[in-house]
PDB file of C-alpha atoms and ligand atoms in Angstrom:
ATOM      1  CA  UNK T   1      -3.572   1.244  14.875  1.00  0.00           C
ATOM      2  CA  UNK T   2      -0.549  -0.378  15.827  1.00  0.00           C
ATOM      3  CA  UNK T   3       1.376  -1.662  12.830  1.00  0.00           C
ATOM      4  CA  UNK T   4       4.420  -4.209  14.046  1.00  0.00           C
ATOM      5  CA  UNK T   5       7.474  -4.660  11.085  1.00  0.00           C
ATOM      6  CA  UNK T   6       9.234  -7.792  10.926  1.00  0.00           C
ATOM      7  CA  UNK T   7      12.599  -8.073   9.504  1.00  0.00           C
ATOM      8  CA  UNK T   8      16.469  -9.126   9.584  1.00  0.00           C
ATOM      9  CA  UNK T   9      17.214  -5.562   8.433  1.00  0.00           C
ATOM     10  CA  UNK T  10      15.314  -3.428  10.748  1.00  0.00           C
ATOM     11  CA  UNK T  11      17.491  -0.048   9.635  1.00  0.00           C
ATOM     12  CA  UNK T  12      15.706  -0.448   6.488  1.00  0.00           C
ATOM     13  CA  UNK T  13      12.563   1.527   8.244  1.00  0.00           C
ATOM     14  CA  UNK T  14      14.591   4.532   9.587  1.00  0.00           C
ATOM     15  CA  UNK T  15      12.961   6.924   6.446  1.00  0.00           C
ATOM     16  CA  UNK T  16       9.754   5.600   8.396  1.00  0.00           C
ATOM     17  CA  UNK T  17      10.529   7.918  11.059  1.00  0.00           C
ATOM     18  CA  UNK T  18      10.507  11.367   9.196  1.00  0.00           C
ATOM     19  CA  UNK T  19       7.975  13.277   7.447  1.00  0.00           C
ATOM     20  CA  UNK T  20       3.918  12.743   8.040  1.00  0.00           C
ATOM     21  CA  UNK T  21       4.413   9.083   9.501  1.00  0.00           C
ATOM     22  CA  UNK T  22       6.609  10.193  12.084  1.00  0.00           C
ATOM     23  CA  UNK T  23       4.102  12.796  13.445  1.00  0.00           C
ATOM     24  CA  UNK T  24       1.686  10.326  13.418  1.00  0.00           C
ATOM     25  CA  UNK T  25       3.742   8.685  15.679  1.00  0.00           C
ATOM     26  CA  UNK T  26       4.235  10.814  17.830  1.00  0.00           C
ATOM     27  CA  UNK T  27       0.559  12.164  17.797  1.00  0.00           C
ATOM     28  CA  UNK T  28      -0.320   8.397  18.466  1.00  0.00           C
ATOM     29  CA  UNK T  29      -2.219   7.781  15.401  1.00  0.00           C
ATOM     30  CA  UNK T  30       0.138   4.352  14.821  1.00  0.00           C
ATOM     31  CA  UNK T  31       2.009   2.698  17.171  1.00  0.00           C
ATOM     32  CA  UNK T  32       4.983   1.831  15.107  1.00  0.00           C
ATOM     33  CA  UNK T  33       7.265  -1.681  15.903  1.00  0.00           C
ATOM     34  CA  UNK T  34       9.757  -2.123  14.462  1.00  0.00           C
ATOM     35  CA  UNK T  35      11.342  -6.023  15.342  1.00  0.00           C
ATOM     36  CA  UNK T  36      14.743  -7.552  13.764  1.00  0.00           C
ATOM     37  CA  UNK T  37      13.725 -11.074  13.229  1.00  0.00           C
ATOM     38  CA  UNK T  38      16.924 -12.550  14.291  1.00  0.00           C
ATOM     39  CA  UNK T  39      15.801 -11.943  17.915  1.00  0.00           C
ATOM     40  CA  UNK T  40      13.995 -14.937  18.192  1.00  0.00           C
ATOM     41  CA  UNK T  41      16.780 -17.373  16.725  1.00  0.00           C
ATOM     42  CA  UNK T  42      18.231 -19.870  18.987  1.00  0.00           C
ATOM     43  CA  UNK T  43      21.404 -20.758  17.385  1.00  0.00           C
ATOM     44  CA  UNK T  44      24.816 -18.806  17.504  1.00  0.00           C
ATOM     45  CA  UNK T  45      25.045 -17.967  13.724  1.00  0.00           C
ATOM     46  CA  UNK T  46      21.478 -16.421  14.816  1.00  0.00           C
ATOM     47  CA  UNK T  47      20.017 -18.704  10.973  1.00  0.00           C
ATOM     48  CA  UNK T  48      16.945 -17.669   9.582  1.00  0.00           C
ATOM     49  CA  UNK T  49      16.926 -19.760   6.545  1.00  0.00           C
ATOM     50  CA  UNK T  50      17.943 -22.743   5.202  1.00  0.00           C
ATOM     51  CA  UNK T  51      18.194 -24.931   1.841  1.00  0.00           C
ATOM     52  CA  UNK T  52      14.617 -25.498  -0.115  1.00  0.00           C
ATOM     53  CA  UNK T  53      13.157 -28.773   0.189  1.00  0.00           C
ATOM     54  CA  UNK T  54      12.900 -30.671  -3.477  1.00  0.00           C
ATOM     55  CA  UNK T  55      16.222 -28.737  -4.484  1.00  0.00           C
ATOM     56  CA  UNK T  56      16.924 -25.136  -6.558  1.00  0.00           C
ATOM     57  CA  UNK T  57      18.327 -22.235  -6.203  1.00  0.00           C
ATOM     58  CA  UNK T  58      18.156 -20.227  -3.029  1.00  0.00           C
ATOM     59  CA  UNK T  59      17.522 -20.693   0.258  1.00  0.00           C
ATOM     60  CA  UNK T  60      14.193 -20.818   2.250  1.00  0.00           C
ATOM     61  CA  UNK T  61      13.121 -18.446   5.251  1.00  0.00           C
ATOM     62  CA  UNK T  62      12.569 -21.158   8.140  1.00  0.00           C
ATOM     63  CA  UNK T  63       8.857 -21.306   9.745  1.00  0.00           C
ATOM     64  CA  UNK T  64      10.005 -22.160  13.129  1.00  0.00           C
ATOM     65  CA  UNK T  65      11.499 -18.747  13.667  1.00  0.00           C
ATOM     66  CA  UNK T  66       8.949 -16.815  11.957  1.00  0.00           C
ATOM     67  CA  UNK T  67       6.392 -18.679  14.225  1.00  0.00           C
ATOM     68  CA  UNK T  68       7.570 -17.420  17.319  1.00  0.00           C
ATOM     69  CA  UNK T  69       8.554 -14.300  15.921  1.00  0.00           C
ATOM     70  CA  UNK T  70       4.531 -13.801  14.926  1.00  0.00           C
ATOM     71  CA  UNK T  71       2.871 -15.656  17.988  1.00  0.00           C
ATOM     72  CA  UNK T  72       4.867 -12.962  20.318  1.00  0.00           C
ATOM     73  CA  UNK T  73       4.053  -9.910  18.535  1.00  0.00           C
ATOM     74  CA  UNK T  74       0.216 -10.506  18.254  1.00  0.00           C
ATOM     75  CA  UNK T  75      -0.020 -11.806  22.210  1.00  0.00           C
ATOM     76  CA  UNK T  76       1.889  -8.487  23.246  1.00  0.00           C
ATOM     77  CA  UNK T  77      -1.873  -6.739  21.818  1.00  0.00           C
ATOM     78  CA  UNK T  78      -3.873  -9.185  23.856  1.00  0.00           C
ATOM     79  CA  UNK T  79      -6.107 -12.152  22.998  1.00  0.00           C
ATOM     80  CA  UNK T  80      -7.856 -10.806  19.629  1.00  0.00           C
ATOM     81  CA  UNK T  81     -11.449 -10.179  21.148  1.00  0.00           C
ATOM     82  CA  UNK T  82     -14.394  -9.580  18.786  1.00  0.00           C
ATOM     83  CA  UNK T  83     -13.757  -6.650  17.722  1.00  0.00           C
ATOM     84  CA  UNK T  84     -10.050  -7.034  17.077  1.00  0.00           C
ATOM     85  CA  UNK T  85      -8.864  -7.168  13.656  1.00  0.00           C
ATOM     86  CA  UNK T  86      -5.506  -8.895  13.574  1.00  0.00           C
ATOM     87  CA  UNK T  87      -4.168  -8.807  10.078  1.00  0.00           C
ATOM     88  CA  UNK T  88      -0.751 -10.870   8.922  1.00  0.00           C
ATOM     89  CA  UNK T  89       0.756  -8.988   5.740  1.00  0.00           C
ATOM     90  CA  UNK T  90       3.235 -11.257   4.048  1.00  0.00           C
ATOM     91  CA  UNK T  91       4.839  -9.061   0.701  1.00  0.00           C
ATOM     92  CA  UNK T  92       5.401 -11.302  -2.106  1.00  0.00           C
ATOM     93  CA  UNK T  93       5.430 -10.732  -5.849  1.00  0.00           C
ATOM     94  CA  UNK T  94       3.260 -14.152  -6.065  1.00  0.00           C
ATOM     95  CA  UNK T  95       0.806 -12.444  -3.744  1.00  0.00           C
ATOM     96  CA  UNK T  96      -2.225 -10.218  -4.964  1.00  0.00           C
ATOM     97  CA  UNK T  97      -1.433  -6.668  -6.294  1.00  0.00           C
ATOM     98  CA  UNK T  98      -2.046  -3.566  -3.728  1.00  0.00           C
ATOM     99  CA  UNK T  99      -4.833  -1.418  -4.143  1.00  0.00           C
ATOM    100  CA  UNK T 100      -5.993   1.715  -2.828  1.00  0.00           C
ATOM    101  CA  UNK T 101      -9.134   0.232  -1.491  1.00  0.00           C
ATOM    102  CA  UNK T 102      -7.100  -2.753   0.506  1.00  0.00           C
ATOM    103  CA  UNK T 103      -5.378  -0.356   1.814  1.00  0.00           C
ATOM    104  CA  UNK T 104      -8.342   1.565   2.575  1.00  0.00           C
ATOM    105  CA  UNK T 105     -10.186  -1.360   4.056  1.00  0.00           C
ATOM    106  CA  UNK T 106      -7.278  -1.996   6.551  1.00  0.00           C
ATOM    107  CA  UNK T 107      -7.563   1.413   7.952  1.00  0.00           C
ATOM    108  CA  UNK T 108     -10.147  -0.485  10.220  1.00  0.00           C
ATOM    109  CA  UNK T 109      -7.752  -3.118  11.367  1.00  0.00           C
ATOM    110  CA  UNK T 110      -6.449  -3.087  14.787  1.00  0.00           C
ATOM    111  CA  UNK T 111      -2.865  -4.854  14.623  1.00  0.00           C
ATOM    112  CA  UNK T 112      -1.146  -4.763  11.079  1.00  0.00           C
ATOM    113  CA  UNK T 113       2.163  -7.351  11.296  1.00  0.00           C
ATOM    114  CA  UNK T 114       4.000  -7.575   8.180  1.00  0.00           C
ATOM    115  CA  UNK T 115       6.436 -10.568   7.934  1.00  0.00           C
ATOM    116  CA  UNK T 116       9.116  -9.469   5.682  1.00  0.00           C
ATOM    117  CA  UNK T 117      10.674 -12.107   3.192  1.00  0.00           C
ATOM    118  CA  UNK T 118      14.183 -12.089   1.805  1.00  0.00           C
ATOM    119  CA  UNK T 119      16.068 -14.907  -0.313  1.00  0.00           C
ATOM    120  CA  UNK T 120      13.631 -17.061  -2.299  1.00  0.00           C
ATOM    121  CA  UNK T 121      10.619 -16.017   0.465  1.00  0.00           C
ATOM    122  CA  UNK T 122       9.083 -17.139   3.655  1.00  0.00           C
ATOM    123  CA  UNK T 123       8.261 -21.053   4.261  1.00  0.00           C
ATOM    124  CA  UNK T 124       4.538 -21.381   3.042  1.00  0.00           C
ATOM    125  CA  UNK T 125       3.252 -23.099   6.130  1.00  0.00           C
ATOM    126  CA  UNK T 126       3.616 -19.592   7.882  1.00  0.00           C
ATOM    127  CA  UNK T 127       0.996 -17.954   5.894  1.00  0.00           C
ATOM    128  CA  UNK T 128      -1.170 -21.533   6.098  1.00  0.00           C
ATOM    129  CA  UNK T 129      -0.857 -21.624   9.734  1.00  0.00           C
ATOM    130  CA  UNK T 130      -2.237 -18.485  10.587  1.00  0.00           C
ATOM    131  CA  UNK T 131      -4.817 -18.752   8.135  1.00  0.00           C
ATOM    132  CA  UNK T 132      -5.578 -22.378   9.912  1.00  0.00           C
ATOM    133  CA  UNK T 133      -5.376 -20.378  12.896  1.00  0.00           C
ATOM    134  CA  UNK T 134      -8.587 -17.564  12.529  1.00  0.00           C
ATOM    135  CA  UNK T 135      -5.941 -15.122  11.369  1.00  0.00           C
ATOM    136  CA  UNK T 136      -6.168 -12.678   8.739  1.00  0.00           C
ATOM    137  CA  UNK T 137      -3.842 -13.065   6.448  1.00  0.00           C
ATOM    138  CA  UNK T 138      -2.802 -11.441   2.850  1.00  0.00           C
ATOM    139  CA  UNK T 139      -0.222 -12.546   0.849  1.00  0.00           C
ATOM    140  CA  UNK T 140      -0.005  -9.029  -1.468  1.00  0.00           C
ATOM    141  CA  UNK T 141       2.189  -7.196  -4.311  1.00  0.00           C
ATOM    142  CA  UNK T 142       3.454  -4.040  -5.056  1.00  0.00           C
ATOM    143  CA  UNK T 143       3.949  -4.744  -8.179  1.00  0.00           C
ATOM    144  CA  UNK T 144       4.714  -6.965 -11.215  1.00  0.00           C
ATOM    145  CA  UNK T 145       8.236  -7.011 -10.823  1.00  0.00           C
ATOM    146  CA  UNK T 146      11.057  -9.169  -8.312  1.00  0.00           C
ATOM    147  CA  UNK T 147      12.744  -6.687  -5.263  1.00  0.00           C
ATOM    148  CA  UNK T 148      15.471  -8.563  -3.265  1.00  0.00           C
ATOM    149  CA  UNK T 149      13.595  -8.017   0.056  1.00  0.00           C
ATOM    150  CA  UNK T 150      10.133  -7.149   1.351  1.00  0.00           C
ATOM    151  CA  UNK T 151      11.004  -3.927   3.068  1.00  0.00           C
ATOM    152  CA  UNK T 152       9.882  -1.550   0.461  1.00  0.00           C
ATOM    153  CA  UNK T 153       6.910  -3.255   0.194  1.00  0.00           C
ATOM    154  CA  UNK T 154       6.074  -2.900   4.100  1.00  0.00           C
ATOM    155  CA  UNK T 155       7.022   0.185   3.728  1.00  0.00           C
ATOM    156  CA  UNK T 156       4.646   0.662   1.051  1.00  0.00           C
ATOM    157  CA  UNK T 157       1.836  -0.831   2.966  1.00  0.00           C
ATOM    158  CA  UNK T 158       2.440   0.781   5.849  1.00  0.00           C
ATOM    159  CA  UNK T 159       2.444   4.435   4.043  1.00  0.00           C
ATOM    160  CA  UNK T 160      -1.010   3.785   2.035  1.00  0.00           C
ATOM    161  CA  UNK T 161      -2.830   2.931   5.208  1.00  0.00           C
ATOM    162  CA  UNK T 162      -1.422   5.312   7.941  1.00  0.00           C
ATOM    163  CA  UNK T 163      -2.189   8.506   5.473  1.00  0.00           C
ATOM    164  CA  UNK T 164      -6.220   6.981   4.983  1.00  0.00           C
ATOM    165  CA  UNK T 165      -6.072   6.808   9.171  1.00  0.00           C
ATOM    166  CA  UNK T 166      -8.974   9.899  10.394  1.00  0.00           C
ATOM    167  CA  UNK T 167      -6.538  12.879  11.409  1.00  0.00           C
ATOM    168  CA  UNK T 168      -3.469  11.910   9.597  1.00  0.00           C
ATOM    169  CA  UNK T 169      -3.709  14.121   6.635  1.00  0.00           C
ATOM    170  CA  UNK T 170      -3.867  17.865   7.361  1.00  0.00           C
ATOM    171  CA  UNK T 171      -6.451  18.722   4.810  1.00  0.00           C
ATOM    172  CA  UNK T 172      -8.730  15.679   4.714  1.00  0.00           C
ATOM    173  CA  UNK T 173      -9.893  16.639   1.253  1.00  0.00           C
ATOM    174  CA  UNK T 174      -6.347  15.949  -0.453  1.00  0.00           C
ATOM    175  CA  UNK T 175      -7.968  12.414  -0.146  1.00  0.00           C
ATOM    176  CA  UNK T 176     -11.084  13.078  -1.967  1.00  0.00           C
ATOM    177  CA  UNK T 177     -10.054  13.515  -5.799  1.00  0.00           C
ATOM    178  CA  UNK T 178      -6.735  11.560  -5.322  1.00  0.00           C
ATOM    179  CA  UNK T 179      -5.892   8.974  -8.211  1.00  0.00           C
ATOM    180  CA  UNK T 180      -7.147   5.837  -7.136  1.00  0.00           C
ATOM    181  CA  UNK T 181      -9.975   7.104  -4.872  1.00  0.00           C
ATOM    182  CA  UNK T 182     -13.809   6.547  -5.141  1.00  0.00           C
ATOM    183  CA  UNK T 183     -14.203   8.054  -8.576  1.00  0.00           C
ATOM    184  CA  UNK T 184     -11.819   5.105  -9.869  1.00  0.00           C
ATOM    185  CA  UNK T 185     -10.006   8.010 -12.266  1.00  0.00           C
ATOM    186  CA  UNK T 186      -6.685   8.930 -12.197  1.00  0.00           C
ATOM    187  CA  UNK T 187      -5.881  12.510 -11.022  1.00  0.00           C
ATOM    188  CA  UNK T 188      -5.904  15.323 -13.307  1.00  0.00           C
ATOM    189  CA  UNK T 189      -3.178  17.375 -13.780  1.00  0.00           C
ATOM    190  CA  UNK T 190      -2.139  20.159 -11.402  1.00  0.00           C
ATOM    191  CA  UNK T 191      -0.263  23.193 -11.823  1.00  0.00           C
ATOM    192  CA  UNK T 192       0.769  26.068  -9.524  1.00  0.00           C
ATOM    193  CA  UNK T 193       3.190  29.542  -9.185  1.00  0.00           C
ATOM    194  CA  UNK T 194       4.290  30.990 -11.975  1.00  0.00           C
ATOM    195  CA  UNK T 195       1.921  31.502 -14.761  1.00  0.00           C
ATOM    196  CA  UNK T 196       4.541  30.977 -17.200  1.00  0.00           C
ATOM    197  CA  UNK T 197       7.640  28.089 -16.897  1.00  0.00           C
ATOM    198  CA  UNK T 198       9.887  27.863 -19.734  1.00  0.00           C
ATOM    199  CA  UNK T 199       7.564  29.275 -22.454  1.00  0.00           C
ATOM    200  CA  UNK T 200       4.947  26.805 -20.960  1.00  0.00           C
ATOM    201  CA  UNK T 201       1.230  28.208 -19.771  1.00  0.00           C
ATOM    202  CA  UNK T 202      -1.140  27.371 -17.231  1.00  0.00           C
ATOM    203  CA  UNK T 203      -4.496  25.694 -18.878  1.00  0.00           C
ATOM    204  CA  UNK T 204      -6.614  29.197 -19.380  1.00  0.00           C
ATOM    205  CA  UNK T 205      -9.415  27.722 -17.875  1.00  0.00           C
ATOM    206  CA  UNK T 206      -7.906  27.269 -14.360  1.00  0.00           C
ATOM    207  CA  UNK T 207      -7.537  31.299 -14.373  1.00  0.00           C
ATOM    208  CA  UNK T 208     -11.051  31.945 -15.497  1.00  0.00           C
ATOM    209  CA  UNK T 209     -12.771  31.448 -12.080  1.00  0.00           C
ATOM    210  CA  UNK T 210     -15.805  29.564 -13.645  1.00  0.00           C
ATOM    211  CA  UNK T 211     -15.846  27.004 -11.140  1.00  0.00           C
ATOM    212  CA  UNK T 212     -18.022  24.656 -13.223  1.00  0.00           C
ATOM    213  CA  UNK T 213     -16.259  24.881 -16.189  1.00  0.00           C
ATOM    214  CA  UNK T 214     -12.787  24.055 -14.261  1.00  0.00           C
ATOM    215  CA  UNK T 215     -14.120  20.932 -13.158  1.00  0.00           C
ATOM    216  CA  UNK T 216     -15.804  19.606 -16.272  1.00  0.00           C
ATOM    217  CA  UNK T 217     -12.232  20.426 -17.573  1.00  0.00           C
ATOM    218  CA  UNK T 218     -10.757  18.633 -14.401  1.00  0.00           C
ATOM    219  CA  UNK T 219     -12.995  15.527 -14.933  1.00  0.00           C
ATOM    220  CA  UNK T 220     -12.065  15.566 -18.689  1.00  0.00           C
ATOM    221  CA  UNK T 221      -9.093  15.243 -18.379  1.00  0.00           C
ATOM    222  CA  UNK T 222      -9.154  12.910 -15.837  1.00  0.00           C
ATOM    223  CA  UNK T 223     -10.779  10.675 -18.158  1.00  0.00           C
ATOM    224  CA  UNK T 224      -8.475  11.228 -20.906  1.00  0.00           C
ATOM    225  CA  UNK T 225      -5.414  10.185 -18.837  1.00  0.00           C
ATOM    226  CA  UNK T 226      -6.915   6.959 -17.344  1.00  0.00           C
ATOM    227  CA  UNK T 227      -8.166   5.767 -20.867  1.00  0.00           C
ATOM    228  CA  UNK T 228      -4.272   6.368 -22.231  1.00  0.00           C
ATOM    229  CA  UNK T 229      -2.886   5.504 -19.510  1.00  0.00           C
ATOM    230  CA  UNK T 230      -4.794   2.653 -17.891  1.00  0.00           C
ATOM    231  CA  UNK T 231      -7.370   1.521 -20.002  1.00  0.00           C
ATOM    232  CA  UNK T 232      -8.400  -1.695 -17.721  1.00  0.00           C
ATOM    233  CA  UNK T 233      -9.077   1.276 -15.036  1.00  0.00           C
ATOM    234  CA  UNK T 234     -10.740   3.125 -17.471  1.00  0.00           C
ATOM    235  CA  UNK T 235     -13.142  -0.266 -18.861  1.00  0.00           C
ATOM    236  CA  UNK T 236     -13.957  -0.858 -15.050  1.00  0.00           C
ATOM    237  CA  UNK T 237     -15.637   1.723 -13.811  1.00  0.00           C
ATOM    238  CA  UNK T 238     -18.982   2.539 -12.265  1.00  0.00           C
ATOM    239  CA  UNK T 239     -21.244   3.281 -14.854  1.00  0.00           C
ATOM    240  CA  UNK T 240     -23.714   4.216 -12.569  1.00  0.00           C
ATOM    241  CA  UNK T 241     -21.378   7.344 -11.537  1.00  0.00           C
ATOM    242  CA  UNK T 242     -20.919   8.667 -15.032  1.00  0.00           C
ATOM    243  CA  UNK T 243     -22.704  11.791 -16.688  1.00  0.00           C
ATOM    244  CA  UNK T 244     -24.043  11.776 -20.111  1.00  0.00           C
ATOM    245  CA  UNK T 245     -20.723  14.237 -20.670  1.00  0.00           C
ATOM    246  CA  UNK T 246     -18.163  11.864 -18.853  1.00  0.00           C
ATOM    247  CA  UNK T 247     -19.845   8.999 -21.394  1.00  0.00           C
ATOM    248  CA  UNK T 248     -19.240  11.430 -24.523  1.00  0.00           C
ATOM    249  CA  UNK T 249     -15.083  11.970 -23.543  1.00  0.00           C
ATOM    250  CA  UNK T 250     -15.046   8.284 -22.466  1.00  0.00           C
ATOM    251  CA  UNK T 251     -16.675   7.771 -26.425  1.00  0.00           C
ATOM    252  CA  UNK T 252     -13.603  10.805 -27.594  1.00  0.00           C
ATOM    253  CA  UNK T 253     -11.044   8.286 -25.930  1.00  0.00           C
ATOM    254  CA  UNK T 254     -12.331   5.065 -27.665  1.00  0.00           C
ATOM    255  CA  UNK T 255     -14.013   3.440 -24.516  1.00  0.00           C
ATOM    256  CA  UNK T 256     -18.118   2.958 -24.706  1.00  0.00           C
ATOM    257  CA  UNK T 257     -19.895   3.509 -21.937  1.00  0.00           C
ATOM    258  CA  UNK T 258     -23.710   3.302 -23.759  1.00  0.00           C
ATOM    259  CA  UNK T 259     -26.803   4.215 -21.483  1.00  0.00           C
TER     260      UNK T 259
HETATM  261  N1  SAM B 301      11.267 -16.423  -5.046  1.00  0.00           N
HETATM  262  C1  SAM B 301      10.265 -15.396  -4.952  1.00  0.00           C
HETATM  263  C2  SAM B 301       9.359 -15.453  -6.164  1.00  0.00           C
HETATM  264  O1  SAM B 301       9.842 -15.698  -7.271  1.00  0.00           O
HETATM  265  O2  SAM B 301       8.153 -15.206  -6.029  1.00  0.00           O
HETATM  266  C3  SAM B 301      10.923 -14.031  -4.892  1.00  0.00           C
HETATM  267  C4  SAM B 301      11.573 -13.764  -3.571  1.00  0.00           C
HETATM  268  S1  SAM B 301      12.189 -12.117  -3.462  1.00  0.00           S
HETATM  269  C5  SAM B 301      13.795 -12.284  -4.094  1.00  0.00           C
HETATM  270  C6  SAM B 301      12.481 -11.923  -1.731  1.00  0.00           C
HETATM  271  C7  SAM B 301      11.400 -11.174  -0.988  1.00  0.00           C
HETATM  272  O3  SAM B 301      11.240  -9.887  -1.544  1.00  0.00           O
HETATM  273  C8  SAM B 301      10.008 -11.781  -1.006  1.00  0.00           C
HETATM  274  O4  SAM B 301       9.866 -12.791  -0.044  1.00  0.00           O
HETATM  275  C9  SAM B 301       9.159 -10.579  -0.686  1.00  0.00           C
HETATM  276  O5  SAM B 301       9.116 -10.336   0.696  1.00  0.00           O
HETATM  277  C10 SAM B 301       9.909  -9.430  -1.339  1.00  0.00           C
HETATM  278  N2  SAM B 301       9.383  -9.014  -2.652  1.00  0.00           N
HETATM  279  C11 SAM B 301      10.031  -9.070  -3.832  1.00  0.00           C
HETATM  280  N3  SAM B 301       9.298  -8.563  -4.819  1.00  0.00           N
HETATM  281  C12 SAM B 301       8.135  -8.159  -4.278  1.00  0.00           C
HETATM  282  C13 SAM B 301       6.963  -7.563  -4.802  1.00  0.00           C
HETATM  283  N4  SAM B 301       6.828  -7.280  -6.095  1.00  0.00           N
HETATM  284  N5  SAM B 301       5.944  -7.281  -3.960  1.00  0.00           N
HETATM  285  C14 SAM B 301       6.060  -7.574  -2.650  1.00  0.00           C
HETATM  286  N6  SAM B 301       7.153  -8.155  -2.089  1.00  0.00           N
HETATM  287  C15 SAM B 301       8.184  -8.438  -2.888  1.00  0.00           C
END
């Protein structure tokens, strides 16, 4: 998958680089771009933004750079044939919120470009042009909360797709039980080496070696941590997928799931 970064702070991405992101990099599981927006300015205080039409605070990203910016980072990948899935990410607390399974779903795309806002955001017409256009595009969120920039959030994006890529995780199976996967629980807790930390112990059923009972206990608690924790999660999920014992700890934590 080739996933191209936009930005006037392309440093930002260095931490990109290191750790399981960079090996997939190098192993050529994502072809990483990274582009400094100001490249494609034509003036010599290289502008990318200027005041907001209708007044207010702030100024405006302009469309006319981020235009040409766009149109020459998808035609380096070619004209978008059939089977090409060409996806424009634009981060912006107005957008949608993140999920694991959007993030999941673009695993499949073939070019990921994410436009990345500062000031008061991006002109609108950008995301409305390549919409107009056949593009993908989603506007998204990482959260319910104001950053100054949208490089975190690439960088966000870009880590929650690139570990669901086939071959990027080591142990393929760290995926299956994670918070946020198919199961729509939250994780349950984990413990390892020593026994004993400050006075506190490990859980005796984890040293038991009844594998059953460990993961009725895992699963219980899984429960118990999404109800507290997350109760829309724990309101939404598939009732088809749960036991006559997940529905009785569901009933312990105060959410009915009847048969
Ligand atoms: N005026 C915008 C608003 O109120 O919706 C906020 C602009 S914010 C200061 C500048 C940039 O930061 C945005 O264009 C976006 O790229 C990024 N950003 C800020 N918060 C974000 C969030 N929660 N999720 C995704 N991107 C965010």
């Amino acid at each position: 998958m080739r996933i191209d970064l936009l930005s006037i702070f392309p440093d930002y991405f260095a931490p990109l680089e290191v750790s399981l992101l960079g090996k997939a990099g190098e192993h050529g599981l994502v072809d990483l771009r990274i582009h400094d927006l100001r490249e494609w300015t034509h003036d010599r205080h290289r502008s990318v933004d200027d005041t907001p039409y209708g007044g207010g605070a702030g100024m405006v990203m302009m469309p006319s750079v981020w235009g040409e910016a766009i149109d020459e980072v998808f035609e380096e990948t070619g004209t978008g044939g059939q089977s090409d899935r060409r996806v424009l990410a634009i981060p912006t607390p107005s957008g949608v919120p993140l999920t694991q399974s959007m993030a999941q779903d673009l695993t499949n795309a073939t070019q990921l470009v994410i436009a990345c806002g500062r000031y008061e955001g991006i002109d609108q017409r950008v995301a409305e042009h390549y919409r107009e256009a056949g593009f993908e595009v989603l506007e998204y969120s990482i959260g319910d909360y104001v950053l100054n920039g949208g490089e975190v959030a690439a960088m966000v994006l870009t880590e929650a797709v690139a570990r669901l890529l086939d071959g990027f995780m080591g142990n393929p199976d760290s995926l299956v039980e994670e918070s946020h996967s198919g199961a729509g629980l939250l994780e349950y807790p984990v413990f390892t080496k020593p026994r004993e930390f400050r006075s506190l112990e490990i859980p005796g059923v984890l040293l038991g070696g009844n594998h059953a009972a460990i993961e009725r206990w895992r699963r219980d608690r899984a429960i118990e941590k999404t109800a507290r924790v997350r109760p829309d999660l724990a309101l939404s999920l598939d009732a088809s997928s749960l036991t006559r014992e997940d529905r009785a700890m569901l009933a312990r934590c105060g959410v009915a799931y009847p048969r």
